[in-house]
């Protein structure tokens, strides 16, 4: 190595270094009890042990309101005195389980600072991120839940009477999930039922009903 080398980062995958391969003044960054750590002690090289995994942040870190799509920006940083992020290690995956996935199951890559989106699925989804520093310290971290809803509501139509009458007819649209307000209809306090009172004969009327995420269904 060059005589003016100030420091060197040696990942744990390196298991052997030839004698005098590193200039005497260079500081070796290593993991604890690795072969490189042993080499540094035996050769009396100055060294720094780095066992701190990268820090991963999500912006936003969760989505508690049901939406058709969520986006979150991922930022990965190393410890202030660390060796830096191995950019090629950055990977992610979505799951509906809080059980940590194994490293080998990560296949999708991303760039630090990238915004990742999900626009399908229903229920609670978690974004897992895998990141390594240049020594191989590994972090596998999940976000809080993002609640997705990509299924249209199911509405049952009800009438206070289906017989000929000289009175107004009250129609109800009862849904399996909370609905948005609809013009000329009264939305119940729990947002599950829309009600309208008809004063005139109508053979048929088509109503577009939306859930809180914006999924539509025609009644």
Coordinates of C-alpha atoms in Angstrom, one line a residue:
X1 CA 0.0 0.0 0.0
X2 CA 1.0 3.6 -0.5
X3 CA 3.1 5.1 2.3
X4 CA 0.6 8.1 2.7
X5 CA -2.4 5.9 3.2
X6 CA -4.3 7.3 6.2
X7 CA -7.0 4.6 6.8
X8 CA -8.3 1.4 5.2
X9 CA -11.7 -0.3 5.5
X10 CA -11.5 -4.1 5.3
X11 CA -14.8 -6.0 5.2
X12 CA -15.2 -9.2 7.2
X13 CA -15.1 -11.2 3.9
X14 CA -11.3 -10.7 3.9
X15 CA -9.8 -13.4 6.0
X16 CA -6.1 -13.1 5.4
X17 CA -3.6 -10.2 4.9
X18 CA 0.0 -10.6 3.9
X19 CA 2.6 -9.2 6.3
X20 CA 3.5 -5.5 5.6
X21 CA 0.6 -5.3 3.1
X22 CA -0.7 -2.2 4.9
X23 CA 1.5 0.9 5.6
X24 CA 2.4 1.3 9.2
X25 CA 0.6 4.6 9.7
X26 CA -2.8 3.5 8.3
X27 CA -5.7 3.1 10.6
X28 CA -7.6 -0.2 10.0
X29 CA -11.4 -0.2 10.4
X30 CA -12.6 -3.6 11.4
X31 CA -15.3 -5.6 13.1
X32 CA -14.7 -7.0 16.5
X33 CA -12.9 -10.4 16.7
X34 CA -12.6 -10.6 13.0
X35 CA -9.4 -11.9 11.3
X36 CA -8.6 -8.3 10.4
X37 CA -8.9 -7.3 14.1
X38 CA -6.5 -10.0 15.1
X39 CA -4.1 -9.0 12.3
X40 CA -4.2 -5.4 13.5
X41 CA -3.4 -6.4 17.1
X42 CA -0.7 -8.8 16.2
X43 CA 1.0 -6.3 13.8
X44 CA 0.4 -3.4 16.3
X45 CA -1.4 -1.4 13.6
X46 CA -3.7 1.3 14.9
X47 CA -7.3 0.2 14.4
X48 CA -10.9 1.2 15.0
X49 CA -13.7 -1.3 15.7
X50 CA -17.0 -0.5 14.1
X51 CA -20.0 -2.7 15.0
X52 CA -22.7 -0.1 14.6
X53 CA -25.3 -0.9 11.9
X54 CA -26.7 1.7 9.6
X55 CA -29.7 3.8 10.6
X56 CA -32.8 3.7 8.4
X57 CA -35.6 6.3 8.4
X58 CA -38.9 6.5 6.6
X59 CA -40.7 9.7 5.6
X60 CA -43.6 9.2 6.4
X61 CA -43.0 6.3 8.7
X62 CA -46.6 5.0 8.6
X63 CA -50.0 5.5 7.0
X64 CA -52.9 5.0 9.4
X65 CA -55.6 6.3 7.0
X66 CA -56.7 3.8 4.4
X67 CA -55.5 4.9 1.0
X68 CA -55.2 3.4 -2.5
X69 CA -51.5 4.2 -2.6
X70 CA -48.7 5.2 -0.2
X71 CA -45.3 6.7 -0.9
X72 CA -42.4 6.9 1.6
X73 CA -38.8 8.2 1.2
X74 CA -36.0 6.0 2.5
X75 CA -32.8 7.5 4.0
X76 CA -29.9 5.4 5.2
X77 CA -27.0 6.9 7.2
X78 CA -24.0 5.3 9.0
X79 CA -22.8 6.2 12.4
X80 CA -21.0 9.6 12.6
X81 CA -17.7 7.8 13.1
X82 CA -18.6 4.9 10.8
X83 CA -17.2 3.7 7.5
X84 CA -20.1 4.7 5.3
X85 CA -22.9 2.9 3.5
X86 CA -22.4 0.2 1.0
X87 CA -24.7 1.6 -1.7
X88 CA -25.0 -1.7 -3.6
X89 CA -26.5 -3.4 -0.5
X90 CA -29.7 -1.3 -0.3
X91 CA -32.8 -3.5 -0.9
X92 CA -36.4 -3.5 0.2
X93 CA -39.6 -5.6 0.2
X94 CA -43.2 -5.2 1.3
X95 CA -44.9 -7.8 3.6
X96 CA -48.0 -8.1 5.7
X97 CA -46.1 -9.9 8.4
X98 CA -44.1 -8.3 11.3
X99 CA -41.8 -11.3 11.3
X100 CA -38.3 -10.3 10.0
X101 CA -37.5 -11.7 6.6
X102 CA -34.2 -13.4 5.9
X103 CA -31.5 -11.4 4.0
X104 CA -31.7 -13.7 1.0
X105 CA -35.4 -12.8 0.4
X106 CA -34.6 -9.2 -0.5
X107 CA -34.5 -8.8 -4.2
X108 CA -35.6 -5.2 -5.0
X109 CA -32.9 -2.6 -5.0
X110 CA -33.1 1.2 -4.4
X111 CA -30.9 4.3 -4.2
X112 CA -30.5 6.1 -0.9
X113 CA -33.0 8.9 -0.7
X114 CA -35.4 7.2 -3.2
X115 CA -39.2 7.4 -2.8
X116 CA -40.8 3.9 -2.8
X117 CA -44.5 3.5 -3.5
X118 CA -47.1 0.8 -3.2
X119 CA -50.4 1.0 -5.0
X120 CA -52.0 -2.4 -4.6
X121 CA -53.2 -4.7 -1.9
X122 CA -55.5 -4.3 1.1
X123 CA -54.9 -4.1 4.9
X124 CA -51.7 -3.4 6.8
X125 CA -48.4 -3.5 4.9
X126 CA -44.9 -3.1 6.2
X127 CA -41.9 -1.8 4.2
X128 CA -38.7 -3.7 5.1
X129 CA -35.3 -2.3 4.2
X130 CA -31.9 -4.0 4.2
X131 CA -28.7 -1.9 4.4
X132 CA -25.0 -2.7 5.1
X133 CA -22.1 -0.5 5.9
X134 CA -18.7 -1.0 4.1
X135 CA -17.6 -3.4 6.9
X136 CA -20.7 -5.6 6.5
X137 CA -22.6 -4.4 9.6
X138 CA -26.2 -5.2 8.5
X139 CA -29.5 -3.6 9.4
X140 CA -32.9 -5.1 8.5
X141 CA -35.6 -2.6 9.6
X142 CA -39.3 -2.4 9.0
X143 CA -41.6 0.6 8.9
X144 CA -44.8 1.0 10.8
X145 CA -48.0 -0.1 9.1
X146 CA -49.3 1.5 5.9
X147 CA -53.0 0.8 5.5
X148 CA -54.0 0.2 1.9
X149 CA -57.5 -0.2 0.5
X150 CA -57.9 -1.1 -3.2
X151 CA -61.2 -2.9 -3.0
X152 CA -64.5 -1.2 -3.9
X153 CA -67.2 -1.1 -1.2
X154 CA -70.2 -3.5 -1.3
X155 CA -73.6 -1.8 -0.8
X156 CA -77.0 -3.4 -0.2
X157 CA -80.0 -1.4 -1.2
X158 CA -83.0 -1.3 1.2
X159 CA -86.5 0.3 1.0
X160 CA -88.9 1.1 3.8
X161 CA -91.5 -0.4 1.5
X162 CA -91.6 -2.1 -1.9
X163 CA -95.4 -1.9 -2.2
X164 CA -97.3 0.9 -4.0
X165 CA -97.8 3.8 -1.6
X166 CA -98.9 7.4 -1.5
X167 CA -96.1 8.2 1.0
X168 CA -92.5 9.1 0.4
X169 CA -90.1 6.1 0.1
X170 CA -86.9 5.9 2.1
X171 CA -84.0 4.2 0.5
X172 CA -80.9 3.1 2.3
X173 CA -77.5 2.1 1.0
X174 CA -75.7 -0.1 3.6
X175 CA -72.0 -0.6 3.1
X176 CA -69.4 -3.1 4.4
X177 CA -67.0 -0.2 4.9
X178 CA -67.1 3.5 5.7
X179 CA -68.3 5.8 2.9
X180 CA -67.7 9.4 1.7
X181 CA -70.6 11.9 1.8
X182 CA -72.9 11.9 -1.2
X183 CA -74.9 14.9 -2.4
X184 CA -78.6 14.7 -1.6
X185 CA -78.0 11.7 0.8
X186 CA -77.7 11.6 4.5
X187 CA -74.6 9.8 5.8
X188 CA -74.9 8.0 9.2
X189 CA -72.6 8.8 12.1
X190 CA -70.7 5.6 11.6
X191 CA -70.4 6.4 7.9
X192 CA -71.8 2.9 6.9
X193 CA -75.2 3.9 5.7
X194 CA -76.5 6.5 3.2
X195 CA -80.2 7.4 3.3
X196 CA -82.4 9.4 1.0
X197 CA -86.1 10.1 1.0
X198 CA -87.8 10.0 -2.5
X199 CA -90.8 12.1 -3.0
X200 CA -91.5 11.2 -6.7
X201 CA -91.6 8.1 -8.8
X202 CA -88.3 7.1 -10.3
X203 CA -88.0 3.9 -12.4
X204 CA -84.2 3.6 -11.7
X205 CA -81.3 5.7 -10.5
X206 CA -77.6 4.8 -10.6
X207 CA -75.5 6.0 -7.7
X208 CA -71.7 6.2 -7.6
X209 CA -70.6 5.4 -4.0
X210 CA -67.0 5.9 -2.8
X211 CA -65.3 4.5 0.3
X212 CA -62.8 6.7 2.3
X213 CA -59.9 5.6 0.1
X214 CA -61.8 6.6 -3.1
X215 CA -62.7 3.2 -4.4
X216 CA -66.0 3.4 -6.4
X217 CA -68.9 1.1 -6.8
X218 CA -72.1 1.7 -8.7
X219 CA -75.5 1.0 -7.1

